[in-house]
mmCIF file of C-alpha atoms in Angstrom:
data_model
loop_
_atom_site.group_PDB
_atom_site.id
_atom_site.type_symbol
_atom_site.label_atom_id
_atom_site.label_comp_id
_atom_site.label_asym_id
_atom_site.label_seq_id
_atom_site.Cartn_x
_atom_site.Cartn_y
_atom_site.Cartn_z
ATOM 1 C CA UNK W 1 -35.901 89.689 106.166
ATOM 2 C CA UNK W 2 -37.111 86.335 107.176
ATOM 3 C CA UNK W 3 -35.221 85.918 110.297
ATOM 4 C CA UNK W 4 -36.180 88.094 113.141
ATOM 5 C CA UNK W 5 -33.755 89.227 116.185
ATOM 6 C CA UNK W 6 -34.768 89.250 119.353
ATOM 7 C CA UNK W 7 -33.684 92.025 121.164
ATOM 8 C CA UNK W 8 -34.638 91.576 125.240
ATOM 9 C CA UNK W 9 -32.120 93.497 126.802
ATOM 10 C CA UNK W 10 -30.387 96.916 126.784
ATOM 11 C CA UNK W 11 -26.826 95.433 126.213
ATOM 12 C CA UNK W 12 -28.246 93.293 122.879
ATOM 13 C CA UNK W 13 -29.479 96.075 121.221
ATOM 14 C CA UNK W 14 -26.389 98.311 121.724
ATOM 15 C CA UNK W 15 -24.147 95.214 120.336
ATOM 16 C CA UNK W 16 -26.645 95.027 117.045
ATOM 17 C CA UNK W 17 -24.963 98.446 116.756
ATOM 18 C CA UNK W 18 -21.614 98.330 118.301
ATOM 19 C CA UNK W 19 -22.421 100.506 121.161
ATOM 20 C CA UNK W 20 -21.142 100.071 124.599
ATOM 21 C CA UNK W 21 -23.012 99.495 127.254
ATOM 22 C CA UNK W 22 -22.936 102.329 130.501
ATOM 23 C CA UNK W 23 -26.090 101.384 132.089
ATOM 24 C CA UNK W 24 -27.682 97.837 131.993
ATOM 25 C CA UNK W 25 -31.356 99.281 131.844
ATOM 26 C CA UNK W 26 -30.994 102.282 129.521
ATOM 27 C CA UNK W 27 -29.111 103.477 126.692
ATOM 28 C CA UNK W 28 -28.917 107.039 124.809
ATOM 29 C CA UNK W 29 -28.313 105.934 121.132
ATOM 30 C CA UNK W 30 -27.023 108.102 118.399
ATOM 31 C CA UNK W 31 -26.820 106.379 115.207
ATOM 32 C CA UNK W 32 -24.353 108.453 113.213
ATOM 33 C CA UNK W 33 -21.953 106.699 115.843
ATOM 34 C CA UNK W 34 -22.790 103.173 115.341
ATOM 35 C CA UNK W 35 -20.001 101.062 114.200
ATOM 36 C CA UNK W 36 -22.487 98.238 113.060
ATOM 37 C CA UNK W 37 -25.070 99.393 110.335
ATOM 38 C CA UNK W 38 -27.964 95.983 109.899
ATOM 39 C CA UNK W 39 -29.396 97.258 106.580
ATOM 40 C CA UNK W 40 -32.180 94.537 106.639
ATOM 41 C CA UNK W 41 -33.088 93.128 109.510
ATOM 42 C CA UNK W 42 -36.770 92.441 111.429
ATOM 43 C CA UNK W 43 -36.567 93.268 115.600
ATOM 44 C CA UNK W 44 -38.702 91.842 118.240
ATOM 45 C CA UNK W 45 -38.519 94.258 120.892
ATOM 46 C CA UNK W 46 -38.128 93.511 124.305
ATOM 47 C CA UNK W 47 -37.620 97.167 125.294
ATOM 48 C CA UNK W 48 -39.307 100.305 124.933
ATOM 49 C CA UNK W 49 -37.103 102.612 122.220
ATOM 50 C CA UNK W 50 -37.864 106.462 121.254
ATOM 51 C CA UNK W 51 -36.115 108.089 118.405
ATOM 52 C CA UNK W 52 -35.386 111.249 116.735
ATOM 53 C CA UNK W 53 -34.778 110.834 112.582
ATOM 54 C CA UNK W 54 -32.427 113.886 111.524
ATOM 55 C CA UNK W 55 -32.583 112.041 107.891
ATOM 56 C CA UNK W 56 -35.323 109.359 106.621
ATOM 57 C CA UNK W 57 -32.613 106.953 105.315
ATOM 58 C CA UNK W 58 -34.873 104.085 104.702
ATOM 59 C CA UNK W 59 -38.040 102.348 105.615
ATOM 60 C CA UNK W 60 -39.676 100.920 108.240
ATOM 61 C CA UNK W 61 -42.621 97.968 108.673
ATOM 62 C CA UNK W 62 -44.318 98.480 111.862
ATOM 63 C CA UNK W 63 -46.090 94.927 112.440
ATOM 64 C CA UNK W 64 -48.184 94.404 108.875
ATOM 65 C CA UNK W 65 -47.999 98.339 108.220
ATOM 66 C CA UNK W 66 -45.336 100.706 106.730
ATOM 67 C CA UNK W 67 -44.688 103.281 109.609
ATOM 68 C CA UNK W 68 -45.198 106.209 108.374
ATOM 69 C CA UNK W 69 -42.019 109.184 108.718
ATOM 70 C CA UNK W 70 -40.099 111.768 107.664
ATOM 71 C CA UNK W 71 -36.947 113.981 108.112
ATOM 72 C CA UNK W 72 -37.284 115.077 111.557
ATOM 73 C CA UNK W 73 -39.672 112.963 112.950
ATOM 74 C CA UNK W 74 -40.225 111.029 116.344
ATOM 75 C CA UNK W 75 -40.732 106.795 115.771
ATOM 76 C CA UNK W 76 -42.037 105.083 118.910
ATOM 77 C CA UNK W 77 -42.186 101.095 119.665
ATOM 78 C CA UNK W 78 -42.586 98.988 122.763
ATOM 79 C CA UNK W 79 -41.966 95.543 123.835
ATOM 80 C CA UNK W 80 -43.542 92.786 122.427
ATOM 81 C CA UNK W 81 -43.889 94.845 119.165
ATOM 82 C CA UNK W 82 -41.881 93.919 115.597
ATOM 83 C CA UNK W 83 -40.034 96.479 113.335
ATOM 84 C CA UNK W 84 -38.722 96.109 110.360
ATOM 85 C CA UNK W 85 -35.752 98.086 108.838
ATOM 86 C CA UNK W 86 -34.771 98.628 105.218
ATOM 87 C CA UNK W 87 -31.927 100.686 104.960
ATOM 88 C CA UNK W 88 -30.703 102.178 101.083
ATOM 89 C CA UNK W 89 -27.392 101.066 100.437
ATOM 90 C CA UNK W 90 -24.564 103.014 101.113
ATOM 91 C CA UNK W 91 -26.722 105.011 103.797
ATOM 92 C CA UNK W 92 -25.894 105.764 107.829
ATOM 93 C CA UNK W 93 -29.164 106.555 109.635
ATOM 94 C CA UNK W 94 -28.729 109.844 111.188
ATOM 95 C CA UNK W 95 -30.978 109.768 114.815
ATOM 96 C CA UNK W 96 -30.973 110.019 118.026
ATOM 97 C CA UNK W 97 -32.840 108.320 121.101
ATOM 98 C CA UNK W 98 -32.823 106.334 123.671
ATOM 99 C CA UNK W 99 -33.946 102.488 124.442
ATOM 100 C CA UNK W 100 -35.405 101.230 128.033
ATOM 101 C CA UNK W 101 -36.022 98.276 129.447
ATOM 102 C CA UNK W 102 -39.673 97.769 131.223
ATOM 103 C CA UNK W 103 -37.665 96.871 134.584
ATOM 104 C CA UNK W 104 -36.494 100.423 134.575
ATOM 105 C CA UNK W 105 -40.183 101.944 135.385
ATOM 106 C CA UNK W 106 -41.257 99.671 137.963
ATOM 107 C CA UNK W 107 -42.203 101.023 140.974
ATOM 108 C CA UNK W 108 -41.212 104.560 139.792
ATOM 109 C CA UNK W 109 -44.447 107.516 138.614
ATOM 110 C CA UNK W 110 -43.369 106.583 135.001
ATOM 111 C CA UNK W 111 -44.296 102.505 135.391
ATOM 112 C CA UNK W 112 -48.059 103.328 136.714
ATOM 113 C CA UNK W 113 -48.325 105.758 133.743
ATOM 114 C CA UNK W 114 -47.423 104.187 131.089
ATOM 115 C CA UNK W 115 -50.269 103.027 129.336
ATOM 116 C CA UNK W 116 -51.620 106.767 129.095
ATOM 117 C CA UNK W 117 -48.868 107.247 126.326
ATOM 118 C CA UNK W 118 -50.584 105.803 123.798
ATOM 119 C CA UNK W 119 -48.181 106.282 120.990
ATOM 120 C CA UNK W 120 -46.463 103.374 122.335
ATOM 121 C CA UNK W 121 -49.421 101.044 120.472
ATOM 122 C CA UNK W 122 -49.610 98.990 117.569
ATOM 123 C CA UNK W 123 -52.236 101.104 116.531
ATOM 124 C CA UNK W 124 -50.368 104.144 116.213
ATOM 125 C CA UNK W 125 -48.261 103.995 112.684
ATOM 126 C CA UNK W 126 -47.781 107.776 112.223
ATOM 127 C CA UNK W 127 -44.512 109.057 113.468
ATOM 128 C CA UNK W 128 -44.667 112.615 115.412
ATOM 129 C CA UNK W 129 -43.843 115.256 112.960
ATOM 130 C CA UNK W 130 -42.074 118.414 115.078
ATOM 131 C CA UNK W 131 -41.256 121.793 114.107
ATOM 132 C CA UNK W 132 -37.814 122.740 115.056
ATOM 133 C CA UNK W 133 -38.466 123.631 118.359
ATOM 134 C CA UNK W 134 -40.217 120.767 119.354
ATOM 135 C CA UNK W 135 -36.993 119.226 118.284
ATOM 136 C CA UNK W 136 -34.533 120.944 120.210
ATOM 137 C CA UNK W 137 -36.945 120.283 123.324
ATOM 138 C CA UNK W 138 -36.785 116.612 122.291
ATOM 139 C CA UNK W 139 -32.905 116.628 122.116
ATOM 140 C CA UNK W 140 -32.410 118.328 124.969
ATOM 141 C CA UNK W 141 -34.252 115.600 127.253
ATOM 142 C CA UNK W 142 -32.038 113.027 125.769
ATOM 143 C CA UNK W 143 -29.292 115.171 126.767
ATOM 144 C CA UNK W 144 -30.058 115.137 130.095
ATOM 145 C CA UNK W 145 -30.391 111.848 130.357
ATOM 146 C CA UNK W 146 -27.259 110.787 128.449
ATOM 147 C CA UNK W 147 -25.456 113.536 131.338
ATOM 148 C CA UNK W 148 -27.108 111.683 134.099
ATOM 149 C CA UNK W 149 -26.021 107.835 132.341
ATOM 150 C CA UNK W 150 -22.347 109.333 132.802
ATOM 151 C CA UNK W 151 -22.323 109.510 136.298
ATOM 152 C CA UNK W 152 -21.657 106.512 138.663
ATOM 153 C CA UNK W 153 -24.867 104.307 139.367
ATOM 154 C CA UNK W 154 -26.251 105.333 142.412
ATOM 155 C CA UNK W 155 -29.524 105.066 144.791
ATOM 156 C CA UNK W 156 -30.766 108.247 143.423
ATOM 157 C CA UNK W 157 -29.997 107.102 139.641
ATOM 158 C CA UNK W 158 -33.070 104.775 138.512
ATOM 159 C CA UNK W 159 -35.781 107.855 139.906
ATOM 160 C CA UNK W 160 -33.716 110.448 138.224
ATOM 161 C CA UNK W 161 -33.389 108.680 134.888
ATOM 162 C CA UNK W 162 -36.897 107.837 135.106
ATOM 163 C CA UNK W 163 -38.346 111.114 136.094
ATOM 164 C CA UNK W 164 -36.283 112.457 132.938
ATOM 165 C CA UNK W 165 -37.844 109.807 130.442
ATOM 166 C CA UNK W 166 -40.990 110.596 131.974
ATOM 167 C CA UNK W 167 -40.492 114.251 131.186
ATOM 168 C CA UNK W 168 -39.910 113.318 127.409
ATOM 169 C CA UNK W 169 -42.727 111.429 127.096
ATOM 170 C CA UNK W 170 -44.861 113.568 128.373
ATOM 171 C CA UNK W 171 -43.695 116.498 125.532
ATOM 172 C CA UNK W 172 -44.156 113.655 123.005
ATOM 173 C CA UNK W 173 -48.041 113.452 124.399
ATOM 174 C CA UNK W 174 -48.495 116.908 124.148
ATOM 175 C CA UNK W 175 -46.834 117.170 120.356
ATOM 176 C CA UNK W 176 -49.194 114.012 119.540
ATOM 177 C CA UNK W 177 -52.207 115.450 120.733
ATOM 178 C CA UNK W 178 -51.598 118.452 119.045
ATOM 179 C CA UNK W 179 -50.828 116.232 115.594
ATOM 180 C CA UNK W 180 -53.617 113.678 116.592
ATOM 181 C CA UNK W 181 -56.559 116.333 115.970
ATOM 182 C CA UNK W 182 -55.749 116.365 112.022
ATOM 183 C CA UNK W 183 -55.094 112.303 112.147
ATOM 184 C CA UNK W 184 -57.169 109.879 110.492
ATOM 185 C CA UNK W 185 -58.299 106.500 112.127
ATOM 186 C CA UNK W 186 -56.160 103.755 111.549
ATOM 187 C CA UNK W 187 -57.647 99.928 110.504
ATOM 188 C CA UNK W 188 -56.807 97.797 113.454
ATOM 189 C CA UNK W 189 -55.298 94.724 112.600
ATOM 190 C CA UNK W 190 -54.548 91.515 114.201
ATOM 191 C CA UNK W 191 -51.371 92.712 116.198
ATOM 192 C CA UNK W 192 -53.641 95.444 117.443
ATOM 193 C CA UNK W 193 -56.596 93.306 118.587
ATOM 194 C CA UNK W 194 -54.092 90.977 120.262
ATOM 195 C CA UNK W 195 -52.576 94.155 121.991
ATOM 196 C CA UNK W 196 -56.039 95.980 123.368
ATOM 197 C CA UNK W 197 -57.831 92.305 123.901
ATOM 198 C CA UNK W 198 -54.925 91.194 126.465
ATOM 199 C CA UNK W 199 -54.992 95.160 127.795
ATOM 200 C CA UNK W 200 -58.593 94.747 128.537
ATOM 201 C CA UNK W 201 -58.361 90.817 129.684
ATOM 202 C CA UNK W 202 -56.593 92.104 132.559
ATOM 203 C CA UNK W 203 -58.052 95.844 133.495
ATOM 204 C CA UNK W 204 -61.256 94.169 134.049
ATOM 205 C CA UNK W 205 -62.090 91.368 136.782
ATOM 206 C CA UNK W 206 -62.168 88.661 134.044
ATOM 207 C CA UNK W 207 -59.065 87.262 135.108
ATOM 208 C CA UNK W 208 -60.174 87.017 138.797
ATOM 209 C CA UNK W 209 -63.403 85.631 137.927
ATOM 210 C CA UNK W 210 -62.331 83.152 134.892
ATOM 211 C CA UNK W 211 -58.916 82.199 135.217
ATOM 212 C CA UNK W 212 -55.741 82.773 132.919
ATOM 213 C CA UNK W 213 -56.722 83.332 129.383
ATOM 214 C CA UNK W 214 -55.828 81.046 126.800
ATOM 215 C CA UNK W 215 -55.044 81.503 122.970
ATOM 216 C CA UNK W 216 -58.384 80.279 122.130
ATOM 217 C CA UNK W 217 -59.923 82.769 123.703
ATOM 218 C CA UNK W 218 -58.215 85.560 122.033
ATOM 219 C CA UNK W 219 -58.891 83.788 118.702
ATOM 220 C CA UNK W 220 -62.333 83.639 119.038
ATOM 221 C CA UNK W 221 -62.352 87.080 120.061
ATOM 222 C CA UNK W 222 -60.665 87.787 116.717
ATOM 223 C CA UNK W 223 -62.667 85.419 115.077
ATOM 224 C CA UNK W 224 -60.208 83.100 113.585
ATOM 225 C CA UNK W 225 -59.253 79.649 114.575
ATOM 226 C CA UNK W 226 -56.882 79.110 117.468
ATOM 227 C CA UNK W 227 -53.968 77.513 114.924
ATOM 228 C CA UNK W 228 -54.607 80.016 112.292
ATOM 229 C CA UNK W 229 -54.038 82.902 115.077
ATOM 230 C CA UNK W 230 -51.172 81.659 116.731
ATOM 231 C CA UNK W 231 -49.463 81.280 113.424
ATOM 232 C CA UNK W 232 -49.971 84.312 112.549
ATOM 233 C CA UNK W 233 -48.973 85.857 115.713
ATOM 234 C CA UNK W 234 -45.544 84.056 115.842
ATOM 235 C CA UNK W 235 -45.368 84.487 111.688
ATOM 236 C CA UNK W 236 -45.425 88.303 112.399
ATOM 237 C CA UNK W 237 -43.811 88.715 115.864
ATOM 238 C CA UNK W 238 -41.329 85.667 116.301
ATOM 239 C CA UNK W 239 -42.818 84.519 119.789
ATOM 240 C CA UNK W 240 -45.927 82.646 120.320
ATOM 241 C CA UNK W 241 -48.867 84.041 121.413
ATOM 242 C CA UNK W 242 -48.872 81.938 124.594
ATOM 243 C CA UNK W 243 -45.388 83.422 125.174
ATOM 244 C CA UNK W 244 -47.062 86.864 124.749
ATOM 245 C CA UNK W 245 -49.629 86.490 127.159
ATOM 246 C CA UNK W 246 -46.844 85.036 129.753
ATOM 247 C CA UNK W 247 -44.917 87.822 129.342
ATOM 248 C CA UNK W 248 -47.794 90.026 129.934
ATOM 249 C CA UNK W 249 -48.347 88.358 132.940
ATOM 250 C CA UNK W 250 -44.782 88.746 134.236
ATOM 251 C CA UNK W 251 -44.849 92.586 133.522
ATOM 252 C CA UNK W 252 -48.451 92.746 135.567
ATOM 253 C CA UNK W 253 -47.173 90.656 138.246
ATOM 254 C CA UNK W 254 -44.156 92.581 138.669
ATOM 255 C CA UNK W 255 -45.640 96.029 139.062
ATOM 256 C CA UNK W 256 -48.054 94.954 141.247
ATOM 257 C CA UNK W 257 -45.943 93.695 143.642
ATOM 258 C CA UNK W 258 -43.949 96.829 143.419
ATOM 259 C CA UNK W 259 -46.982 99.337 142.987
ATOM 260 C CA UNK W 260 -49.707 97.678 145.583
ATOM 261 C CA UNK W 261 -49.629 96.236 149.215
ATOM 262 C CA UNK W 262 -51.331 92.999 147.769
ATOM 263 C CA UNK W 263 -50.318 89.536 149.022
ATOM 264 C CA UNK W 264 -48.601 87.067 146.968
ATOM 265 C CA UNK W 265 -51.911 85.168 147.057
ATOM 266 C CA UNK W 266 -54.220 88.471 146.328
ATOM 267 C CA UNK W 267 -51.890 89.167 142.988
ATOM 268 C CA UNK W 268 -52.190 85.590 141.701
ATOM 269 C CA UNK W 269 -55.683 85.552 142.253
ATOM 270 C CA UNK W 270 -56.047 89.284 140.592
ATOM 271 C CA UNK W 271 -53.676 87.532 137.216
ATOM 272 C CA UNK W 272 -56.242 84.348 137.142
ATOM 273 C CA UNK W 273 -54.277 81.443 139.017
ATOM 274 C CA UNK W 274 -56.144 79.135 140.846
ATOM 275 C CA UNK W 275 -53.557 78.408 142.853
ATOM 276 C CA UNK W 276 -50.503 81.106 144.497
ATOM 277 C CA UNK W 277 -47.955 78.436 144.457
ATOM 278 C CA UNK W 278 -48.660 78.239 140.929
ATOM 279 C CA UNK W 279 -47.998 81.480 140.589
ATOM 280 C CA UNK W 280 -44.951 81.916 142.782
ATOM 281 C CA UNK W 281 -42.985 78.977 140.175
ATOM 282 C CA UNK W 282 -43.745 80.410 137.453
ATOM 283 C CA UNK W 283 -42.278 84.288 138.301
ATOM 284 C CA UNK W 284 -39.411 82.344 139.645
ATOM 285 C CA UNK W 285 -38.611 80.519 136.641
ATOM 286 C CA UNK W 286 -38.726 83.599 134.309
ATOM 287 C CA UNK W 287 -37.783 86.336 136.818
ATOM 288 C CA UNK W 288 -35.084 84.197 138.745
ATOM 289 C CA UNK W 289 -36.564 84.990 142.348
ATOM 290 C CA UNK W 290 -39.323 84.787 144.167
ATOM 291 C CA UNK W 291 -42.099 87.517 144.174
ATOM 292 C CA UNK W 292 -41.362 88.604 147.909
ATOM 293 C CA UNK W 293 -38.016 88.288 146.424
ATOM 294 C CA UNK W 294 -38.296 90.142 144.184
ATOM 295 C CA UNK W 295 -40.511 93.029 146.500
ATOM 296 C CA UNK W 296 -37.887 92.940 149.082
ATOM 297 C CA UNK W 297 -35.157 93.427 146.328
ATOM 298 C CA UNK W 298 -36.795 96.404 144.648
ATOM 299 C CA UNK W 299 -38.470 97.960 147.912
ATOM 300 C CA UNK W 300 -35.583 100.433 148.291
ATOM 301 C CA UNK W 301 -35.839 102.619 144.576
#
């Protein structure tokens, strides 16, 4: 389990399984019809992924910790986050869920929301235990989705799919809440410091008032040297920790500039650039437009 996968798009996870694709940005997944079965294998997510274990056919490391779960169970993770999967020989996972990518959310009710589910974290290694009923509410969310992925893509499509996932997630925060009050707190490691510190970085004014943040300054935070830290992020996750606090950026930058009236200039300076132009080459090289591109382009979901 040395080797980890990256998995950045919808269409890459559904070929780890042998799924077809109907929808570049989302994907209903039911694993008793994969025709690819990775019994060991370590995934850094790009997308957000939700599932429903009919059986518990194996285990699962979630960053440093085992996850904890059970028959009938709901398993969370988000991008930027590692799993690990140890399947028993001779045994087909039995689930059902579905996988999103980030760009799916933006600009959409569910995008400026997201951080309130907070299942989603690191943090969180318990999986949501549900009574039956809870289940069939569960399942029959996916279901609506997976109706709405067979229908042509339309202008109406991206809301609708959202608003659905959006729907699920918010039954998932109630059956949490409800589970959280017997819970006990977790020990955060270094994956979950690295998670909150760049969370907090950026909901404050400390990018505005001191620039991007470095790795150095998250090391410190965590008290460890910068080398030590950034080995240990990219030992654990498979990208640097530079690369996560880029990508960060990216996913900030983008729902601004579909979520606010702010200026090219007024979001760069928000992020910690000193200069826009700055700011404007790098979205282009990893988005492949422009940010007023990239508004203009988006403006009509």
């Amino acid at each position: 389990m040395d080797e980890i996968i990256k998995i950045d798009t919808i269409d890459q996870y559904n070929k780890l399984y042998g799924f077809e694709t109907l929808h570049p940005l989302v994907g209903i997944i039911d694993l008793t019809k994969a025709t690819k079965h990775p019994n060991h294998v370590r995934i850094s997510m790009g997308v957000y992924s939700l599932f429903l274990k009919h059986t518990m056919c194996g285990d699962l490391k979630y960053g440093k910790k085992q996850y904890d779960y059970q028959e009938g169970t709901v398993v969370c993770f988000a991008p930027g986050q590692v799993i690990g999967i140890e399947m028993k020989e001779g045994t087909k996972p039995s689930s059902i869920g579905i996988v999103f990518h980030p760009d799916l959310i933006r600009g959409t009710s569910l995008g400026q929301n997201m951080k309130q589910y907070s299942f989603f974290s690191y943090e969180v290694s318990e999986a949501l235990h549900l009574s039956e009923e809870e289940r069939e509410i569960i399942s029959d969310c996916l279901n609506k989705i997976s109706i709405e992925l067979s229908h042509a893509i339309d202008k109406h499509s991206k809301n609708l799919i959202a608003k659905n996932i959006e729907l699920l997630l918010d039954y998932c925060m109630r059956f949490y809440e409800r589970q959280f009050n017997t819970r006990s707190t977790v020990n955060k490691d270094i994956l979950v410091q690295f998670e909150n510190l760049l969370d907090d970085y950026f909901s404050e004014k400390n990018a505005e008032d001191n620039g991007l943040p470095t790795v150095k300054y998250f090391a410190d935070k965590a008290c460890l040297s910068p080398n030590y830290f950034g080995d240990l992020i990219k030992k654990e996750t498979g990208r640097s920790a530079q690369q996560h606090i880029l990508l960060k950026l990216i996913s900030l930058a983008k729902d601004r500039i579909l979520n606010t009236n702010q200026s090219v200039s007024q979001i760069a300076y928000g992020l910690g650039f000193q200069y826009a132009q700055h700011f404007s080459r790098l979205f282009k090289k990893n988005v492949g437009c422009s940010p007023n591109e990239y508004r203009m382009q988006n403006s009509a979901h």
